[in-house]
Amino acid sequence: MSPSSETAHGKRLVIVESPAKAKTIKGYLGPGYIVEASVGHIRDLPGTAAEVPDQYTGEVRRLGVDVDHDFAPIYVVNADKKSQVSKLKALLKESDELFLATDEDREGEAIAWHLQEVLKPKVPVKRMVFHEITKAAIQEAVANPRELNQRLVDAQETRRILDRLYGYEVSPVLWKKVMPKLSAGRVQSVATRLVVERERERIAFRSASYWDLTATFGTGRTAADAANPESFGARLSTVDGKRIASGRDFGSDGQIKGANTLHLDETAARALAAALEQTAFSVRSVESKPYRRSPYAPFRTTTLQQEASRKLGFGAKRTMQVAQKLYENGFITYMRTDSTTLSETAINAARAQVTQLYGADYLPDAPRTYASKVKNAQEAHEAIRPSGDRFRTPAETGLSSDEFRLYELIWMRTVASQMKDAVGQSVTVKVGGRAASGQDVEFSASGKIITFHGFLKAYVEGADDPNAELDDRERRLPQVAEGDPLAAEQLNPEGHATKPPARYTEASLVKELEDREIGRPSTYASIIDTIINRKYVFKKGTALVPSFLSFAVVNLLEKHFGRLVDYDFTARMEDDLDRIAAGEAQSVPWLKRFYFGEAAGVAGVGGAADAGNGDGDHLGGLKELVTDLGAIDAREISSFPLNDEITLRVGRYGPYVEKASKVEGEPGQRADVPDEMPPDELTVELAEELLAKPSGDFELGQDPESGNMLVAKDGRYGPYVTEILPEGTPKTGKNAVKPRTASLLKTMQLDSVTLADALRLLSLPRVVGTDAEGVEITAQNGRYGPYLKKGTDSRSLTDEEQMFTVTLEEALAIYAQPKQRGRAAAAPPLKELGNDPVSERPVVVKDGRFGPYVTDGETNATLRKDDDVDTITPERGYELLAEKRARGPVKKKAVAKKAPAKKAAPAKTAAAKKTAAKKTTTAKKATTVKKTAAKKVAAKKTAAAPDEG
């Protein structure tokens, strides 16, 4: 039966989650199919008590879950989805069959179940699943539907209820004891704890200094070539048989750990270098081993997020958004997956492309298979790869920008996964000699030669450590033999200092969560987004830095809800949830044990162990934990002593340092701490500086016009001037009066600002004049500096003083110039590399929007992460261009031509169309009003409801 025909079944309604997905699938199905989007979940637990039906009261109304009746959830149709539900019901009435075509993971299965529950179809219902949106896959899914998987639905529902109970019971504790509007969540709180613990390690870290020697040894050969260099570098490894201490030999306290190591200081290192100046060195050993590197497995969700962060600079959220678009438009397979498996079709497509692009020498005899390393791997059941039975090269896709770059990454990784190993030789050379002081020293050098690049020709994985050497880098050593004499051309003492543990990046936090088996990989992007939006974490470059607020929250959770943020406990909960999904445990007994505790207080009902989980002892009673809050000292939870006198406190309006007064009864000193100061930078010395800064209000004098007192203050967002309004001035309501306020200029200091300065600042925005059309031009100060404003057209000024001095003529001249949109004159090249051997055109290195790149004027190739502008060789530039040419040029999307204008319709028809248009407009207005109201309701829900993830 062809899915493009009307068939005996009449019309079929196919429901997917998103309009983009619906549009793509519609193109693969015929006129007998109506494809419509649910636009995500149409039904969920209520966001506020007001949404709960009137028959529910008490705790049920607060939680949206009836904990006393088997944790029955109270589901309500989302306010902003009611119109879409009505539309789906109307379409269903005209249909003879319903296909639920949501994603094939737990979330998708739950959406399909909710659709069935709400729409209550009276026609046959079928579950349509696929992991790629291609014509063949969609037609296969239509021809082979299945039933709803109730086990997956139950598993998703259990997670949803668990997260609701956690979020709605623990978050109010944070509101009472730390700050209003905070949130706690089963995974987000643990993720926040990881980031905080890393910062604690950095705060406690004590650096240690150590020295060693580097040497350059010459072989004495004169006719050296690139394959056999005449000299090589080596590092001191032992002195009198004792290993020289390096960074890994020191603990976080700065003390050396090993007993049989020699810790060189600067004096000893320089003395040893001097004693080795006349030493005769020779090769003591040459150890050669075969080098072999196998391809990396195809992407799953977490490895894609990590690699997109390393290579493209994408955050986890951005990666998933771009991947979603690629999936919905039919370019890649489903992007939420724990699997590294490739289907037979995909393996054949990848192998065919290996032969086509790299030749048969790069194709292994048998297809490569990859076993998943993820415990209880589920979700979709294939790795992320290009869709279809023939992979489109990036140049053939017509994609651009982020979508092109991410597709290229996925395509390269998939093709490389079916290529041969990289092979070569790794060599270690030991060089020895005796110093004038009698000490026996040994230097060590390591080299690597790749004789066959194999999969590295197509793809090289990035590294989280910017100093790490990537797999395709070679280090050539000269061909030497044991006993060969060597001359020390250079001996350099080098000092080093140990560094604190690196902060998490999005990529390394995703890896850490997965390694600890915390949460589901498909949720990591939203979890990281949540902890950033909730101000628990902020980004400094790519590093995730915890706020002082997160220290207070984690402190409370660790001391009073220890098990809830325990890493092993959270991982075991994940195991329990997977067992429920597999049918090995029941959800209601498990939830009772989690919420009420041992035996759940119900006769005949056991805990999680009795439900078949095998180990339920780790579950406690959440309800009891959140009921007794008397032992929680809010001030103690939010206080962090820096020394005996100074304490950092997290208050309701942000962090501040406090120094107790030495005179009993007198108030101490306080000073605000900038919100985005990394906690490890707040030293006692810096706290003293903050406390020494002027604080309080500086009276500047009266405004001659209003008579109001003008004052200078230091606020959370910097120093500013404002006016003190007379007593009795209404501050709220329709007649409320706001005091005039203006930030200090960059050249001003809080303790030296004058009344004249304040009057100038409060005169802004200044009316400069009007243009020929009567539009007013003003000069004002903004977030990004001083600027002119004319209607909606803004132009930057060069300095702050111009706000007070710019004339109308000067302003009009600025507006007469074309508006700059970030395009400056072409910058000179960063480096010239010579003529390309293929195009014979000059190759240069330029600085582009996405970083430095090489170009010959026809082909552009971005420098890889380990390429450096200063050290890149002409050969490397030519190689990058050759690789880019092999992939082909990027095809631009074709611009659709406008259809020729139709002839004017008869007057009667035109009048009819106008009437219809009016009706449509009226209907649209009504819908818009409803949608706006719905959005307001949704916004209120968001503000009121705690997070649950």
JSON list of N, CA, C and O in Angstrom, two decimals, residues 163 491 766 934:
[
{"chain": "A", "resi": 163, "resn": "ASP", "atom": "N", "xyz": [10.44, 14.40, 39.93]},
{"chain": "A", "resi": 163, "resn": "ASP", "atom": "CA", "xyz": [11.01, 15.73, 39.79]},
{"chain": "A", "resi": 163, "resn": "ASP", "atom": "C", "xyz": [10.08, 16.80, 40.36]},
{"chain": "A", "resi": 163, "resn": "ASP", "atom": "O", "xyz": [10.54, 17.79, 40.94]},
{"chain": "A", "resi": 491, "resn": "LEU", "atom": "N", "xyz": [71.29, 24.30, 27.29]},
{"chain": "A", "resi": 491, "resn": "LEU", "atom": "CA", "xyz": [70.82, 23.78, 28.57]},
{"chain": "A", "resi": 491, "resn": "LEU", "atom": "C", "xyz": [70.10, 24.91, 29.29]},
{"chain": "A", "resi": 491, "resn": "LEU", "atom": "O", "xyz": [70.72, 25.94, 29.62]},
{"chain": "A", "resi": 766, "resn": "ARG", "atom": "N", "xyz": [20.06, 64.64, 26.63]},
{"chain": "A", "resi": 766, "resn": "ARG", "atom": "CA", "xyz": [20.07, 66.05, 26.20]},
{"chain": "A", "resi": 766, "resn": "ARG", "atom": "C", "xyz": [19.51, 66.17, 24.80]},
{"chain": "A", "resi": 766, "resn": "ARG", "atom": "O", "xyz": [19.92, 65.43, 23.90]},
{"chain": "A", "resi": 934, "resn": "ALA", "atom": "N", "xyz": [-2.78, 33.99, 27.24]},
{"chain": "A", "resi": 934, "resn": "ALA", "atom": "CA", "xyz": [-2.16, 32.70, 27.58]},
{"chain": "A", "resi": 934, "resn": "ALA", "atom": "C", "xyz": [-0.69, 32.87, 27.92]},
{"chain": "A", "resi": 934, "resn": "ALA", "atom": "O", "xyz": [-0.17, 32.26, 28.85]}
]
